[in-house]
């Protein structure tokens, strides 16, 4: 009896605390809202406790109950973990998925992301690059200078010498789409993929069966080439042959590379501005990206973000500008969300951090969705690291 009375008193105090600690919910126009999303059990407890409150408090609590019930009804995820995300993703309620990917989803293919050990920022050696002392100093201070538009327009060699093995490897199809790429292919096959926005220039998304019209390569692709000055395209195989014979190998892996780099002139304008159709830092993103922001993102039922640090703007707007009604699922080994103001521990909206490498998260989600057989169908086409991840969950 004493225990029951204590629990009843605690519940009554809990009901009163909703009033005392009531806050304005940015997503709700009501003057008072629950400070966190209540469970149905909490709502019932508050309703029962309201009978022991004053008339004024009962009126306020009833208003809170309406708001709380509405917030519960709007929740998409049963839990903020792989199981909860998978249940929603596989459900009929989730039909329009918008995806943002970064370099982390391609690591299993053997392509290190820029910021990880072995990536461009970690291995760049400006002293080996054909450049002036001032340009080398700029690259030493900030390796992204290699891909600045201003740098390329005055000196094309840093870009080409750093990217030489990547360009020629892309021509040879040296790298294969990873487990995460194939997981997106499964989502598409289920009729749920609305748009895929990738910051990656590796072209691995185009190895899948996803309709290229659904893929927005917002930073361009290394698999096509054109003149940065006049825009005239050049056959990619022809471009690669020029790279092979005109650009030196700063990595010391190609004995047939020239000892020094020489200019590659555009056939149309005769300027040395040929390059892959990647978007340089300081250049505008393609119009298709802004169409995604305007037309597709507002319609999203779920926004899936993977393998990106979220520090590059405006690409990060896919996550930052996602509608409140769409859960944001951040898949990364690091807590990248908090760095851009996304608090996955907050109950203000349904944000979830699934910690781990992109392939591991893809395998776990596919398993929880009941889609593992669909994913395993791509086993023979996967890179070795992705096959090892698939074996882990089977």
mmCIF file of C-alpha atoms in Angstrom:
data_model
loop_
_atom_site.group_PDB
_atom_site.id
_atom_site.type_symbol
_atom_site.label_atom_id
_atom_site.label_comp_id
_atom_site.label_asym_id
_atom_site.label_seq_id
_atom_site.Cartn_x
_atom_site.Cartn_y
_atom_site.Cartn_z
ATOM 1 C CA UNK A 1 0.000 0.000 0.000
ATOM 2 C CA UNK A 2 2.803 2.401 0.915
ATOM 3 C CA UNK A 3 4.577 1.598 -2.359
ATOM 4 C CA UNK A 4 1.401 2.245 -4.332
ATOM 5 C CA UNK A 5 0.837 5.570 -2.594
ATOM 6 C CA UNK A 6 4.433 6.594 -3.263
ATOM 7 C CA UNK A 7 4.140 5.753 -6.977
ATOM 8 C CA UNK A 8 0.831 7.647 -7.163
ATOM 9 C CA UNK A 9 2.427 10.691 -5.553
ATOM 10 C CA UNK A 10 5.347 10.516 -7.945
ATOM 11 C CA UNK A 11 3.011 10.330 -10.903
ATOM 12 C CA UNK A 12 1.074 13.331 -9.614
ATOM 13 C CA UNK A 13 4.346 15.244 -9.235
ATOM 14 C CA UNK A 14 5.312 14.174 -12.736
ATOM 15 C CA UNK A 15 2.068 15.601 -14.088
ATOM 16 C CA UNK A 16 2.657 18.919 -12.334
ATOM 17 C CA UNK A 17 6.243 19.008 -13.656
ATOM 18 C CA UNK A 18 4.941 19.099 -17.209
ATOM 19 C CA UNK A 19 3.424 22.451 -16.366
ATOM 20 C CA UNK A 20 6.371 23.791 -14.396
ATOM 21 C CA UNK A 21 8.928 22.679 -16.991
ATOM 22 C CA UNK A 22 6.711 23.280 -20.016
ATOM 23 C CA UNK A 23 8.513 24.780 -22.987
ATOM 24 C CA UNK A 24 7.510 26.112 -26.372
ATOM 25 C CA UNK A 25 8.020 23.480 -29.028
ATOM 26 C CA UNK A 26 9.364 25.123 -32.228
ATOM 27 C CA UNK A 27 7.277 22.695 -34.264
ATOM 28 C CA UNK A 28 4.049 23.515 -32.417
ATOM 29 C CA UNK A 29 2.089 26.746 -32.108
ATOM 30 C CA UNK A 30 0.621 25.841 -28.715
ATOM 31 C CA UNK A 31 1.955 27.901 -25.768
ATOM 32 C CA UNK A 32 3.063 24.854 -23.799
ATOM 33 C CA UNK A 33 4.313 21.518 -25.083
ATOM 34 C CA UNK A 34 6.012 18.457 -23.692
ATOM 35 C CA UNK A 35 9.730 18.979 -23.228
ATOM 36 C CA UNK A 36 10.217 15.520 -24.721
ATOM 37 C CA UNK A 37 8.131 13.089 -26.726
ATOM 38 C CA UNK A 38 6.015 11.247 -24.126
ATOM 39 C CA UNK A 39 5.255 7.554 -24.261
ATOM 40 C CA UNK A 40 1.613 6.426 -24.342
ATOM 41 C CA UNK A 41 2.094 5.107 -20.786
ATOM 42 C CA UNK A 42 3.221 8.541 -19.627
ATOM 43 C CA UNK A 43 0.206 10.163 -21.256
ATOM 44 C CA UNK A 44 -2.120 7.766 -19.453
ATOM 45 C CA UNK A 45 -0.353 8.411 -16.134
ATOM 46 C CA UNK A 46 -0.663 12.160 -16.564
ATOM 47 C CA UNK A 47 -4.369 11.839 -17.439
ATOM 48 C CA UNK A 48 -5.032 9.870 -14.262
ATOM 49 C CA UNK A 49 -3.001 12.236 -12.122
ATOM 50 C CA UNK A 50 -4.883 15.214 -13.533
ATOM 51 C CA UNK A 51 -7.922 14.225 -11.493
ATOM 52 C CA UNK A 52 -6.028 15.184 -8.326
ATOM 53 C CA UNK A 53 -4.972 18.598 -9.622
ATOM 54 C CA UNK A 54 -6.763 21.883 -9.315
ATOM 55 C CA UNK A 55 -9.288 22.911 -11.960
ATOM 56 C CA UNK A 56 -6.806 25.335 -13.560
ATOM 57 C CA UNK A 57 -4.092 22.695 -13.658
ATOM 58 C CA UNK A 58 -6.491 20.133 -15.157
ATOM 59 C CA UNK A 59 -7.233 22.516 -18.031
ATOM 60 C CA UNK A 60 -3.547 22.987 -18.726
ATOM 61 C CA UNK A 61 -2.811 19.279 -18.416
ATOM 62 C CA UNK A 62 -5.593 18.420 -20.870
ATOM 63 C CA UNK A 63 -4.005 20.799 -23.356
ATOM 64 C CA UNK A 64 -0.674 19.125 -22.760
ATOM 65 C CA UNK A 65 -2.241 15.720 -23.320
ATOM 66 C CA UNK A 66 -3.599 16.779 -26.690
ATOM 67 C CA UNK A 67 -0.198 18.086 -27.737
ATOM 68 C CA UNK A 68 1.618 15.047 -26.377
ATOM 69 C CA UNK A 69 -0.736 12.640 -28.115
ATOM 70 C CA UNK A 70 -0.259 14.509 -31.370
ATOM 71 C CA UNK A 71 3.510 14.245 -31.030
ATOM 72 C CA UNK A 72 3.272 10.519 -30.354
ATOM 73 C CA UNK A 73 1.022 10.070 -33.389
ATOM 74 C CA UNK A 74 3.570 11.925 -35.563
ATOM 75 C CA UNK A 75 6.463 9.726 -34.512
ATOM 76 C CA UNK A 76 7.814 7.534 -37.286
ATOM 77 C CA UNK A 77 10.346 5.449 -35.371
ATOM 78 C CA UNK A 78 9.459 2.912 -32.705
ATOM 79 C CA UNK A 79 13.025 3.206 -31.374
ATOM 80 C CA UNK A 80 16.124 5.164 -32.217
ATOM 81 C CA UNK A 81 18.329 2.288 -33.242
ATOM 82 C CA UNK A 82 18.867 -0.073 -36.179
ATOM 83 C CA UNK A 83 15.710 -2.017 -35.335
ATOM 84 C CA UNK A 84 13.515 1.089 -35.200
ATOM 85 C CA UNK A 85 14.972 2.620 -38.351
ATOM 86 C CA UNK A 86 14.669 -0.659 -40.261
ATOM 87 C CA UNK A 87 11.055 -1.189 -39.205
ATOM 88 C CA UNK A 88 10.121 2.231 -40.538
ATOM 89 C CA UNK A 89 12.229 1.923 -43.697
ATOM 90 C CA UNK A 90 10.597 -1.403 -44.579
ATOM 91 C CA UNK A 91 7.081 -0.173 -43.794
ATOM 92 C CA UNK A 92 4.476 1.173 -46.206
ATOM 93 C CA UNK A 93 4.703 4.526 -44.407
ATOM 94 C CA UNK A 94 8.198 5.088 -45.821
ATOM 95 C CA UNK A 95 8.017 5.474 -49.585
ATOM 96 C CA UNK A 96 10.277 8.424 -50.408
ATOM 97 C CA UNK A 97 13.868 8.165 -49.234
ATOM 98 C CA UNK A 98 16.371 10.926 -49.972
ATOM 99 C CA UNK A 99 20.019 9.948 -49.522
ATOM 100 C CA UNK A 100 23.187 12.016 -49.091
ATOM 101 C CA UNK A 101 26.498 10.167 -49.370
ATOM 102 C CA UNK A 102 30.133 11.152 -48.943
ATOM 103 C CA UNK A 103 33.553 9.597 -49.369
ATOM 104 C CA UNK A 104 33.047 7.218 -46.438
ATOM 105 C CA UNK A 105 30.682 4.991 -48.426
ATOM 106 C CA UNK A 106 33.482 4.256 -50.925
ATOM 107 C CA UNK A 107 36.226 3.362 -48.436
ATOM 108 C CA UNK A 108 35.474 -0.362 -48.708
ATOM 109 C CA UNK A 109 36.214 -0.077 -52.435
ATOM 110 C CA UNK A 110 39.762 0.913 -51.554
ATOM 111 C CA UNK A 111 39.276 4.635 -52.093
ATOM 112 C CA UNK A 112 40.283 6.430 -48.867
ATOM 113 C CA UNK A 113 38.192 9.443 -47.973
ATOM 114 C CA UNK A 114 39.924 12.812 -47.964
ATOM 115 C CA UNK A 115 40.094 13.258 -44.192
ATOM 116 C CA UNK A 116 41.042 9.750 -43.060
ATOM 117 C CA UNK A 117 44.578 8.331 -42.788
ATOM 118 C CA UNK A 118 45.716 7.539 -46.312
ATOM 119 C CA UNK A 119 43.420 10.126 -47.842
ATOM 120 C CA UNK A 120 44.472 13.121 -49.910
ATOM 121 C CA UNK A 121 44.796 15.461 -46.922
ATOM 122 C CA UNK A 122 46.997 12.988 -45.076
ATOM 123 C CA UNK A 123 49.341 12.002 -47.920
ATOM 124 C CA UNK A 124 49.711 15.215 -49.902
ATOM 125 C CA UNK A 125 53.360 16.148 -50.468
ATOM 126 C CA UNK A 126 53.444 19.624 -52.012
ATOM 127 C CA UNK A 127 57.206 19.462 -52.584
ATOM 128 C CA UNK A 128 56.647 16.825 -55.293
ATOM 129 C CA UNK A 129 54.043 18.825 -57.170
ATOM 130 C CA UNK A 130 54.790 21.069 -60.148
ATOM 131 C CA UNK A 131 54.050 24.443 -58.576
ATOM 132 C CA UNK A 132 55.571 27.715 -57.430
ATOM 133 C CA UNK A 133 56.877 28.059 -53.854
ATOM 134 C CA UNK A 134 53.839 30.191 -53.026
ATOM 135 C CA UNK A 135 51.445 27.549 -54.399
ATOM 136 C CA UNK A 136 53.225 24.778 -52.495
ATOM 137 C CA UNK A 137 52.983 26.805 -49.294
ATOM 138 C CA UNK A 138 49.244 27.245 -49.886
ATOM 139 C CA UNK A 139 48.816 23.477 -50.344
ATOM 140 C CA UNK A 140 50.858 22.773 -47.220
ATOM 141 C CA UNK A 141 48.610 25.079 -45.196
ATOM 142 C CA UNK A 142 45.428 23.666 -46.686
ATOM 143 C CA UNK A 143 45.445 20.587 -48.968
ATOM 144 C CA UNK A 144 42.081 21.623 -50.442
ATOM 145 C CA UNK A 145 44.015 24.268 -52.376
ATOM 146 C CA UNK A 146 44.688 21.465 -54.882
ATOM 147 C CA UNK A 147 41.042 21.533 -55.922
ATOM 148 C CA UNK A 148 40.413 25.277 -55.732
ATOM 149 C CA UNK A 149 39.104 26.798 -58.937
ATOM 150 C CA UNK A 150 41.469 29.761 -58.663
ATOM 151 C CA UNK A 151 44.436 27.395 -58.300
ATOM 152 C CA UNK A 152 43.395 25.318 -61.303
ATOM 153 C CA UNK A 153 42.908 28.334 -63.553
ATOM 154 C CA UNK A 154 46.463 29.511 -62.865
ATOM 155 C CA UNK A 155 48.153 26.097 -62.594
ATOM 156 C CA UNK A 156 46.526 22.845 -63.668
ATOM 157 C CA UNK A 157 49.370 20.522 -62.620
ATOM 158 C CA UNK A 158 48.561 20.194 -58.891
ATOM 159 C CA UNK A 159 45.069 18.921 -59.671
ATOM 160 C CA UNK A 160 46.199 16.509 -62.389
ATOM 161 C CA UNK A 161 49.265 15.184 -60.565
ATOM 162 C CA UNK A 162 47.356 14.484 -57.355
ATOM 163 C CA UNK A 163 44.408 12.951 -59.217
ATOM 164 C CA UNK A 164 46.394 11.041 -61.871
ATOM 165 C CA UNK A 165 46.015 7.528 -60.366
ATOM 166 C CA UNK A 166 42.361 8.182 -59.590
ATOM 167 C CA UNK A 167 41.620 9.268 -63.165
ATOM 168 C CA UNK A 168 43.399 6.303 -64.743
ATOM 169 C CA UNK A 169 42.003 3.865 -62.164
ATOM 170 C CA UNK A 170 38.489 5.038 -62.974
ATOM 171 C CA UNK A 171 39.115 4.307 -66.659
ATOM 172 C CA UNK A 172 40.189 0.758 -65.730
ATOM 173 C CA UNK A 173 37.181 0.370 -63.395
ATOM 174 C CA UNK A 174 39.676 -0.445 -60.670
ATOM 175 C CA UNK A 175 37.138 0.139 -57.907
ATOM 176 C CA UNK A 176 33.795 -1.584 -57.372
ATOM 177 C CA UNK A 177 30.551 -0.394 -55.826
ATOM 178 C CA UNK A 178 30.459 -1.242 -52.122
ATOM 179 C CA UNK A 179 27.893 -2.927 -49.911
ATOM 180 C CA UNK A 180 26.407 0.458 -49.068
ATOM 181 C CA UNK A 181 26.018 1.328 -52.757
ATOM 182 C CA UNK A 182 24.247 -2.005 -53.254
ATOM 183 C CA UNK A 183 22.043 -1.387 -50.222
ATOM 184 C CA UNK A 184 20.834 1.798 -51.913
ATOM 185 C CA UNK A 185 20.195 -0.310 -54.993
ATOM 186 C CA UNK A 186 18.001 -2.590 -52.880
ATOM 187 C CA UNK A 187 16.106 0.431 -51.501
ATOM 188 C CA UNK A 188 15.560 1.551 -55.089
ATOM 189 C CA UNK A 189 14.380 -1.906 -56.148
ATOM 190 C CA UNK A 190 11.811 -1.750 -53.337
ATOM 191 C CA UNK A 191 10.449 1.426 -54.957
ATOM 192 C CA UNK A 192 11.492 3.637 -52.047
ATOM 193 C CA UNK A 193 14.426 5.697 -53.378
ATOM 194 C CA UNK A 194 13.348 9.184 -54.366
ATOM 195 C CA UNK A 195 16.775 10.756 -54.925
ATOM 196 C CA UNK A 196 20.420 9.976 -54.256
ATOM 197 C CA UNK A 197 22.684 12.987 -53.811
ATOM 198 C CA UNK A 198 26.337 12.007 -53.752
ATOM 199 C CA UNK A 199 29.294 14.231 -53.005
ATOM 200 C CA UNK A 200 31.565 11.531 -54.419
ATOM 201 C CA UNK A 201 33.296 11.943 -57.742
ATOM 202 C CA UNK A 202 34.214 8.248 -58.091
ATOM 203 C CA UNK A 203 31.185 7.275 -60.190
ATOM 204 C CA UNK A 204 30.530 4.075 -58.210
ATOM 205 C CA UNK A 205 26.828 4.916 -57.890
ATOM 206 C CA UNK A 206 26.551 4.557 -61.660
ATOM 207 C CA UNK A 207 27.727 0.931 -61.441
ATOM 208 C CA UNK A 208 24.371 0.095 -59.834
ATOM 209 C CA UNK A 209 21.020 -0.358 -61.553
ATOM 210 C CA UNK A 210 19.694 2.883 -60.047
ATOM 211 C CA UNK A 211 18.271 5.101 -62.772
ATOM 212 C CA UNK A 212 20.954 7.757 -63.439
ATOM 213 C CA UNK A 213 18.148 10.329 -63.463
ATOM 214 C CA UNK A 214 17.712 9.674 -59.724
ATOM 215 C CA UNK A 215 21.405 10.294 -59.015
ATOM 216 C CA UNK A 216 22.649 13.820 -58.433
ATOM 217 C CA UNK A 217 26.455 13.832 -58.433
ATOM 218 C CA UNK A 218 26.591 17.300 -56.936
ATOM 219 C CA UNK A 219 30.397 17.524 -57.033
ATOM 220 C CA UNK A 220 30.674 16.078 -60.538
ATOM 221 C CA UNK A 221 32.360 12.923 -61.760
ATOM 222 C CA UNK A 222 35.921 11.918 -62.525
ATOM 223 C CA UNK A 223 34.546 9.546 -65.185
ATOM 224 C CA UNK A 224 33.869 12.311 -67.708
ATOM 225 C CA UNK A 225 36.070 15.163 -68.940
ATOM 226 C CA UNK A 226 35.652 18.616 -70.451
ATOM 227 C CA UNK A 227 37.339 21.986 -70.663
ATOM 228 C CA UNK A 228 36.891 24.071 -67.524
ATOM 229 C CA UNK A 229 37.186 27.199 -69.655
ATOM 230 C CA UNK A 230 34.882 26.753 -72.647
ATOM 231 C CA UNK A 231 32.978 23.656 -71.518
ATOM 232 C CA UNK A 232 33.805 21.606 -74.616
ATOM 233 C CA UNK A 233 33.674 17.878 -73.789
ATOM 234 C CA UNK A 234 36.428 15.446 -74.612
ATOM 235 C CA UNK A 235 36.188 11.683 -75.003
ATOM 236 C CA UNK A 236 37.174 10.211 -71.636
ATOM 237 C CA UNK A 237 39.506 7.577 -73.118
ATOM 238 C CA UNK A 238 41.238 10.287 -75.176
ATOM 239 C CA UNK A 239 41.570 12.436 -72.067
ATOM 240 C CA UNK A 240 43.042 9.542 -70.073
ATOM 241 C CA UNK A 241 45.611 8.908 -72.775
ATOM 242 C CA UNK A 242 46.708 12.539 -72.545
ATOM 243 C CA UNK A 243 46.945 12.245 -68.753
ATOM 244 C CA UNK A 244 48.995 9.073 -69.109
ATOM 245 C CA UNK A 245 51.531 10.691 -71.439
ATOM 246 C CA UNK A 246 51.511 14.304 -70.187
ATOM 247 C CA UNK A 247 51.223 14.164 -66.378
ATOM 248 C CA UNK A 248 54.042 12.931 -64.156
ATOM 249 C CA UNK A 249 53.497 10.330 -61.450
ATOM 250 C CA UNK A 250 54.210 11.856 -58.022
ATOM 251 C CA UNK A 251 53.439 8.531 -56.315
ATOM 252 C CA UNK A 252 56.206 6.537 -58.028
ATOM 253 C CA UNK A 253 54.023 3.658 -59.205
ATOM 254 C CA UNK A 254 53.993 4.157 -63.000
ATOM 255 C CA UNK A 255 57.388 3.612 -64.630
ATOM 256 C CA UNK A 256 55.996 4.737 -67.997
ATOM 257 C CA UNK A 257 54.898 8.154 -66.766
ATOM 258 C CA UNK A 258 56.784 11.200 -68.054
ATOM 259 C CA UNK A 259 59.461 12.727 -65.851
ATOM 260 C CA UNK A 260 57.816 16.154 -66.023
ATOM 261 C CA UNK A 261 54.275 17.315 -66.633
ATOM 262 C CA UNK A 262 53.267 19.187 -69.767
ATOM 263 C CA UNK A 263 50.128 21.108 -70.673
ATOM 264 C CA UNK A 264 47.042 19.392 -72.132
ATOM 265 C CA UNK A 265 45.365 21.855 -74.485
ATOM 266 C CA UNK A 266 41.650 21.964 -75.254
ATOM 267 C CA UNK A 267 41.012 21.292 -78.954
ATOM 268 C CA UNK A 268 38.330 23.987 -79.004
ATOM 269 C CA UNK A 269 39.851 26.960 -77.167
ATOM 270 C CA UNK A 270 43.525 25.926 -77.054
ATOM 271 C CA UNK A 271 43.756 26.620 -73.312
ATOM 272 C CA UNK A 272 45.282 24.072 -70.897
ATOM 273 C CA UNK A 273 42.051 23.663 -68.943
ATOM 274 C CA UNK A 274 41.042 20.075 -69.655
ATOM 275 C CA UNK A 275 39.983 18.154 -66.545
ATOM 276 C CA UNK A 276 37.438 15.643 -65.242
ATOM 277 C CA UNK A 277 34.007 17.209 -64.789
ATOM 278 C CA UNK A 278 34.406 17.507 -61.040
ATOM 279 C CA UNK A 279 33.210 20.669 -59.306
ATOM 280 C CA UNK A 280 36.161 22.675 -58.056
ATOM 281 C CA UNK A 281 36.037 24.470 -54.716
ATOM 282 C CA UNK A 282 34.747 27.939 -55.430
ATOM 283 C CA UNK A 283 32.622 26.844 -58.397
ATOM 284 C CA UNK A 284 28.833 26.555 -58.453
ATOM 285 C CA UNK A 285 27.067 23.239 -57.958
ATOM 286 C CA UNK A 286 24.915 21.909 -60.804
ATOM 287 C CA UNK A 287 21.328 23.082 -61.100
ATOM 288 C CA UNK A 288 20.102 19.537 -60.444
ATOM 289 C CA UNK A 289 21.243 19.835 -56.828
ATOM 290 C CA UNK A 290 19.085 22.873 -56.190
ATOM 291 C CA UNK A 291 16.147 21.109 -57.835
ATOM 292 C CA UNK A 292 16.539 18.326 -55.262
ATOM 293 C CA UNK A 293 16.420 20.903 -52.469
ATOM 294 C CA UNK A 294 13.328 22.558 -53.902
ATOM 295 C CA UNK A 295 11.328 19.611 -55.213
ATOM 296 C CA UNK A 296 12.456 16.311 -53.680
ATOM 297 C CA UNK A 297 13.685 17.032 -50.161
ATOM 298 C CA UNK A 298 10.391 18.529 -48.908
ATOM 299 C CA UNK A 299 8.612 15.315 -49.948
ATOM 300 C CA UNK A 300 11.012 12.966 -48.141
ATOM 301 C CA UNK A 301 9.684 10.398 -45.659
ATOM 302 C CA UNK A 302 13.227 9.669 -44.490
ATOM 303 C CA UNK A 303 16.637 11.286 -45.050
ATOM 304 C CA UNK A 304 19.598 8.897 -44.959
ATOM 305 C CA UNK A 305 23.064 10.437 -44.578
ATOM 306 C CA UNK A 306 26.198 8.288 -44.816
ATOM 307 C CA UNK A 307 29.946 8.677 -45.022
ATOM 308 C CA UNK A 308 30.072 12.462 -44.997
ATOM 309 C CA UNK A 309 31.521 14.896 -42.480
ATOM 310 C CA UNK A 310 28.654 17.304 -43.247
ATOM 311 C CA UNK A 311 31.075 20.233 -43.247
ATOM 312 C CA UNK A 312 30.869 20.950 -46.988
ATOM 313 C CA UNK A 313 28.204 23.438 -47.941
ATOM 314 C CA UNK A 314 25.794 23.600 -49.691
ATOM 315 C CA UNK A 315 25.718 19.797 -50.042
ATOM 316 C CA UNK A 316 25.070 19.478 -46.303
ATOM 317 C CA UNK A 317 21.725 21.228 -46.794
ATOM 318 C CA UNK A 318 20.270 17.832 -47.693
ATOM 319 C CA UNK A 319 20.594 17.035 -43.993
ATOM 320 C CA UNK A 320 20.194 20.505 -42.513
ATOM 321 C CA UNK A 321 17.119 21.482 -44.539
ATOM 322 C CA UNK A 322 15.310 18.142 -44.250
ATOM 323 C CA UNK A 323 11.618 18.487 -43.335
ATOM 324 C CA UNK A 324 10.751 18.069 -39.650
ATOM 325 C CA UNK A 325 8.464 15.174 -40.513
ATOM 326 C CA UNK A 326 11.318 13.095 -41.964
ATOM 327 C CA UNK A 327 13.635 11.234 -39.574
ATOM 328 C CA UNK A 328 17.297 11.974 -40.287
ATOM 329 C CA UNK A 329 19.499 8.890 -40.050
ATOM 330 C CA UNK A 330 23.213 9.677 -39.770
ATOM 331 C CA UNK A 331 25.463 6.710 -40.579
ATOM 332 C CA UNK A 332 29.086 7.355 -39.668
ATOM 333 C CA UNK A 333 31.793 6.108 -37.341
ATOM 334 C CA UNK A 334 32.089 9.630 -35.896
ATOM 335 C CA UNK A 335 29.475 11.945 -34.404
ATOM 336 C CA UNK A 336 29.505 14.257 -37.428
ATOM 337 C CA UNK A 337 25.966 15.466 -36.783
ATOM 338 C CA UNK A 338 26.748 17.405 -33.624
ATOM 339 C CA UNK A 339 29.323 19.466 -35.494
ATOM 340 C CA UNK A 340 26.579 21.015 -37.629
ATOM 341 C CA UNK A 341 23.979 21.415 -34.896
ATOM 342 C CA UNK A 342 22.119 18.117 -35.251
ATOM 343 C CA UNK A 343 21.618 16.661 -31.773
ATOM 344 C CA UNK A 344 20.656 13.013 -32.086
ATOM 345 C CA UNK A 345 20.075 12.824 -28.320
ATOM 346 C CA UNK A 346 17.408 15.524 -28.442
ATOM 347 C CA UNK A 347 13.717 14.703 -28.597
ATOM 348 C CA UNK A 348 12.907 17.828 -30.575
ATOM 349 C CA UNK A 349 12.820 15.710 -33.729
ATOM 350 C CA UNK A 350 13.626 12.174 -34.812
ATOM 351 C CA UNK A 351 17.356 12.173 -35.533
ATOM 352 C CA UNK A 352 19.346 8.958 -35.172
ATOM 353 C CA UNK A 353 23.094 8.324 -35.235
ATOM 354 C CA UNK A 354 23.870 4.774 -36.364
ATOM 355 C CA UNK A 355 27.520 4.547 -35.415
ATOM 356 C CA UNK A 356 29.812 2.532 -37.641
ATOM 357 C CA UNK A 357 31.309 2.289 -41.096
ATOM 358 C CA UNK A 358 28.846 2.650 -43.955
ATOM 359 C CA UNK A 359 29.065 -1.002 -45.010
ATOM 360 C CA UNK A 360 28.476 -2.235 -41.459
ATOM 361 C CA UNK A 361 25.405 -0.040 -41.073
ATOM 362 C CA UNK A 362 24.097 -1.171 -44.478
ATOM 363 C CA UNK A 363 24.510 -4.839 -43.518
ATOM 364 C CA UNK A 364 22.772 -4.344 -40.174
ATOM 365 C CA UNK A 365 19.884 -2.389 -41.699
ATOM 366 C CA UNK A 366 19.414 -4.937 -44.496
ATOM 367 C CA UNK A 367 19.320 -7.725 -41.925
ATOM 368 C CA UNK A 368 16.789 -5.919 -39.740
ATOM 369 C CA UNK A 369 14.650 -5.028 -42.776
ATOM 370 C CA UNK A 370 14.588 -8.647 -43.929
ATOM 371 C CA UNK A 371 16.443 -7.675 -47.105
ATOM 372 C CA UNK A 372 19.681 -9.575 -46.548
ATOM 373 C CA UNK A 373 19.013 -12.022 -49.396
ATOM 374 C CA UNK A 374 18.466 -9.085 -51.744
ATOM 375 C CA UNK A 375 21.799 -7.616 -50.670
ATOM 376 C CA UNK A 376 23.641 -10.937 -50.834
ATOM 377 C CA UNK A 377 22.675 -11.257 -54.504
ATOM 378 C CA UNK A 378 25.453 -8.751 -55.263
ATOM 379 C CA UNK A 379 28.158 -10.755 -53.495
ATOM 380 C CA UNK A 380 30.195 -11.577 -56.614
ATOM 381 C CA UNK A 381 30.299 -7.922 -57.667
ATOM 382 C CA UNK A 382 31.475 -6.601 -54.289
ATOM 383 C CA UNK A 383 35.003 -5.544 -53.347
ATOM 384 C CA UNK A 384 36.758 -7.831 -50.895
ATOM 385 C CA UNK A 385 36.145 -5.646 -47.838
ATOM 386 C CA UNK A 386 32.418 -5.511 -48.557
ATOM 387 C CA UNK A 387 32.236 -9.291 -48.974
ATOM 388 C CA UNK A 388 33.831 -9.668 -45.546
ATOM 389 C CA UNK A 389 31.159 -7.409 -44.044
ATOM 390 C CA UNK A 390 28.431 -9.435 -45.739
ATOM 391 C CA UNK A 391 29.912 -12.656 -44.316
ATOM 392 C CA UNK A 392 29.742 -11.124 -40.828
ATOM 393 C CA UNK A 393 25.949 -10.891 -40.852
ATOM 394 C CA UNK A 394 25.149 -14.155 -42.589
#
